[in-house]
Short mmCIF file of C-alpha atoms in Angstrom, two decimals:
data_model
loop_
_atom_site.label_atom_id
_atom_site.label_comp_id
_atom_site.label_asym_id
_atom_site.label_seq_id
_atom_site.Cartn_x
_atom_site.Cartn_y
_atom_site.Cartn_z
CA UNK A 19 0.00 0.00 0.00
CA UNK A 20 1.17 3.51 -0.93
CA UNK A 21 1.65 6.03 2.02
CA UNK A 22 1.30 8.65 -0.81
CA UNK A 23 -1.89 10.06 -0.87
CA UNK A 24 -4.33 9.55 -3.70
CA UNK A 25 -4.90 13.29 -4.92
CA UNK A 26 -1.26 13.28 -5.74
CA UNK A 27 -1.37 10.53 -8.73
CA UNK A 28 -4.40 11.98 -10.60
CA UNK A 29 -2.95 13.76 -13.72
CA UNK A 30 -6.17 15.65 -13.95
CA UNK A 31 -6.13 17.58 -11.27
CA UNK A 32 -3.35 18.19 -8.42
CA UNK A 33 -5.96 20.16 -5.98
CA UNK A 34 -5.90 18.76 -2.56
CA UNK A 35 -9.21 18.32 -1.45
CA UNK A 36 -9.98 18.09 2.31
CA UNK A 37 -13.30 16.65 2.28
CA UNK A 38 -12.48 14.09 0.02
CA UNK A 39 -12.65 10.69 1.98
CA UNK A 40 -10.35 8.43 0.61
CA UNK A 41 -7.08 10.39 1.27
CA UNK A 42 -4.24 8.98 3.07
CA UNK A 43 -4.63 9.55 6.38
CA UNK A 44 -1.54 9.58 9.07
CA UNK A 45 -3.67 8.71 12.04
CA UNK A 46 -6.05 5.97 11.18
CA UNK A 47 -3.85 3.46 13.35
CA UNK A 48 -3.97 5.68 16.34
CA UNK A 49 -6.47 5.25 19.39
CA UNK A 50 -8.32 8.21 19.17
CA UNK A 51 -10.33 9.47 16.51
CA UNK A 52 -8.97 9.77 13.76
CA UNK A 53 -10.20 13.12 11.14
CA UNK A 54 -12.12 10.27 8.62
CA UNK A 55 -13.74 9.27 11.41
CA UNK A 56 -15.08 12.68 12.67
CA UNK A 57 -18.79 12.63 13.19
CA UNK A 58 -18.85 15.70 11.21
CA UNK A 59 -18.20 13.82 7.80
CA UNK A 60 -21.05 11.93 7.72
CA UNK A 61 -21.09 9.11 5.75
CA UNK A 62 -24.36 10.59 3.89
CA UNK A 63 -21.79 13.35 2.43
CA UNK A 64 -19.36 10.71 1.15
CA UNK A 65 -21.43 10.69 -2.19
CA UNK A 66 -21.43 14.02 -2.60
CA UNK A 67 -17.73 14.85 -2.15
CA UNK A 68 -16.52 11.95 -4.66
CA UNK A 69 -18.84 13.11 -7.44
CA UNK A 70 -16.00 14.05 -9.67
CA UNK A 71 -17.21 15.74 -12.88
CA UNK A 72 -15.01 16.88 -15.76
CA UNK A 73 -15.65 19.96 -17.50
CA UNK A 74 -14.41 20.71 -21.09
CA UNK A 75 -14.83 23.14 -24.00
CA UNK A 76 -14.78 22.48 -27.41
CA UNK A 77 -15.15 25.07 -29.68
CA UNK A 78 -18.69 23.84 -30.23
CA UNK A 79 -19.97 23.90 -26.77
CA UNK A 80 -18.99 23.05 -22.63
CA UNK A 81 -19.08 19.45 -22.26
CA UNK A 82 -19.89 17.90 -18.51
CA UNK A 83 -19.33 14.05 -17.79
CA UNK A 84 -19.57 12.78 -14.40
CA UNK A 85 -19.20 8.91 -13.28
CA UNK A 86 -21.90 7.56 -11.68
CA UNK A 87 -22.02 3.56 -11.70
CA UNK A 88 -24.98 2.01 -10.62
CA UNK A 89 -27.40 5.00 -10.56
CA UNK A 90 -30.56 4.70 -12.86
CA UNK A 91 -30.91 7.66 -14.96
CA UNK A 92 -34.25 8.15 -13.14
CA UNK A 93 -31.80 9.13 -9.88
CA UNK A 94 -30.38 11.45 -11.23
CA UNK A 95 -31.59 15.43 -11.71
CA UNK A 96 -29.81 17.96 -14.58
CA UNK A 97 -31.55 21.12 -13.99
CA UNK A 98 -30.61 24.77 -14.96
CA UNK A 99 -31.36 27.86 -13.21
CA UNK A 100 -32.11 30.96 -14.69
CA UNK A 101 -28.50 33.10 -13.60
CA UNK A 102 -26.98 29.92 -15.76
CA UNK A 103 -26.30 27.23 -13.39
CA UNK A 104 -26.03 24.09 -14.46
CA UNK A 105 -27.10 21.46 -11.44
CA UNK A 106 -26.58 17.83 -11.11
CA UNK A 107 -27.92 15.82 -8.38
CA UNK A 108 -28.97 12.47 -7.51
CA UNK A 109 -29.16 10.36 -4.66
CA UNK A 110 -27.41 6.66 -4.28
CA UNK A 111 -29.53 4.45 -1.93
CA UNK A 112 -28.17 2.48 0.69
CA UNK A 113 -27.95 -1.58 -0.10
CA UNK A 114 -30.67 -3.22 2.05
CA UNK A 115 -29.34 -5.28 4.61
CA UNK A 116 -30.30 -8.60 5.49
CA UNK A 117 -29.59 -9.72 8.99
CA UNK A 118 -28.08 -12.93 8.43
CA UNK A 119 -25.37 -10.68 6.25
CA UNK A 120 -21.97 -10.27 7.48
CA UNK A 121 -20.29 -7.41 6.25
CA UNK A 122 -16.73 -7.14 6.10
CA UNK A 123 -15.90 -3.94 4.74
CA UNK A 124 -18.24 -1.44 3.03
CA UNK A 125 -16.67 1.18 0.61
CA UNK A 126 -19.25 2.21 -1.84
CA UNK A 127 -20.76 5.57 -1.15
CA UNK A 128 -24.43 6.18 -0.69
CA UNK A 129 -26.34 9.58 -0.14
CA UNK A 130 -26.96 12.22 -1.94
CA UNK A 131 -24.98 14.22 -4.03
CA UNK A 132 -25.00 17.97 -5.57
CA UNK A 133 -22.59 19.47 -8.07
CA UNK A 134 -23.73 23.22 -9.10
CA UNK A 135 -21.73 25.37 -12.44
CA UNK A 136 -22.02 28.65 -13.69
CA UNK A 137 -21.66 28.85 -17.17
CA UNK A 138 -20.57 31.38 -19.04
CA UNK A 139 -22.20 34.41 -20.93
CA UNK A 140 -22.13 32.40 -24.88
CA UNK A 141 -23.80 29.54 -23.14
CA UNK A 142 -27.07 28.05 -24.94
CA UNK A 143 -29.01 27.59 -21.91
CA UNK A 144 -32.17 26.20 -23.88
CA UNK A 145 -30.32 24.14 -25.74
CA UNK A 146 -28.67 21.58 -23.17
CA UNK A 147 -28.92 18.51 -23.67
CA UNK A 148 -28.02 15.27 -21.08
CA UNK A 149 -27.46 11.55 -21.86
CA UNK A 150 -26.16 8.20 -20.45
CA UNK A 151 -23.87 5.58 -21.10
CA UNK A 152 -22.46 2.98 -18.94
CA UNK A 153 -22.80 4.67 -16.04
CA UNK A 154 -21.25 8.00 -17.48
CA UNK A 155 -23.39 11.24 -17.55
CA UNK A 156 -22.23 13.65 -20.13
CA UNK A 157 -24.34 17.08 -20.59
CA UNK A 158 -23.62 19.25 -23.44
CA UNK A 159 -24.31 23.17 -23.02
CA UNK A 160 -23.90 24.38 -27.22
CA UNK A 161 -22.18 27.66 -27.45
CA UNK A 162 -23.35 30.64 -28.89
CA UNK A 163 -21.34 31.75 -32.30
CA UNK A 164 -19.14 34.36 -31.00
CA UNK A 165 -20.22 36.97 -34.01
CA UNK A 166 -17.04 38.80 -35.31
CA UNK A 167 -17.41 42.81 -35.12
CA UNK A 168 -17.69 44.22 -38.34
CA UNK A 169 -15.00 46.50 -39.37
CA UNK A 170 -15.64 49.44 -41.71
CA UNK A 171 -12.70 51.53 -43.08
CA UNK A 172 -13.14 55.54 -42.11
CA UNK A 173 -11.54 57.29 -45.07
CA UNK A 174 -9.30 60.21 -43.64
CA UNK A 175 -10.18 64.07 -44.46
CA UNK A 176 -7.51 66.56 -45.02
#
């Protein structure tokens, strides 16, 4: 196991996040509680903080995909707001238990989760459109033609 924590081998992104759950952490083998184990991270909140979602532009438009196995399209919310923010939620339900289950280690994240943009001025806002694919989401927000100013030639006097 690698004492090296994850943030630091994602070529994406090298922003430490300190909500993010599954960071190395230097005190899980001590006594006392350790900072993953504060009461104030819920476990409800784990979905939300590991909703990763990348954002891209092409010259066409702003692409979003987020990764979100095992959630039924039907759990999931894309919504935009009128000051242009884009919103994705959903909620993950928690596996029901049967009592004659023994669990030995539970990882997968349940709860609810909420990711808010704001786009920018050339966005299409009534043109976005959402799909999914193998447990990807990917919303596209078209652009709007960026219309070149029209230059007219002043002729000089004098």
């Amino acid at each position: 196991m690698s004492l090296i924590p994850s943030f630091f081998g994602n070529r994406r992104s090298n922003v430490f996040d300190p909500f993010s759950l599954d960071v190395w952490d230097p005190f899980k083998d001590f006594p006392f509680p350790s900072p993953s184990s504060s009461p104030l991270v819920s476990r409800d909140s784990s979905a939300f903080v590991n909703t990763r979602i990348d954002w891209k532009e092409t010259p066409e438009a702003h692409v979003f995909k987020a990764d979100l196995p095992g959630l039924k399209k039907e759990e999931v919310k894309v919504e935009i707001e009128d000051d242009r923010v884009l919103q994705i939620s959903g909620e993950r339900s928690v596996e029901k238990e049967d009592k004659n289950d023994t669990w030995h280690r539970v990882e997968r994240s349940s709860g609810k989760f909420l990711r808010r943009f704001r786009l920018p001025e050339n966005a299409k806002m009534d043109q976005v459109k959402a799909s999914e694919e193998n447990g990807v989401l990917t919303v596209t927000v078209p652009k709007a033609e960026v219309k070149k100013p029209d230059v007219k030639a002043i002729q000089i006097s004098g």
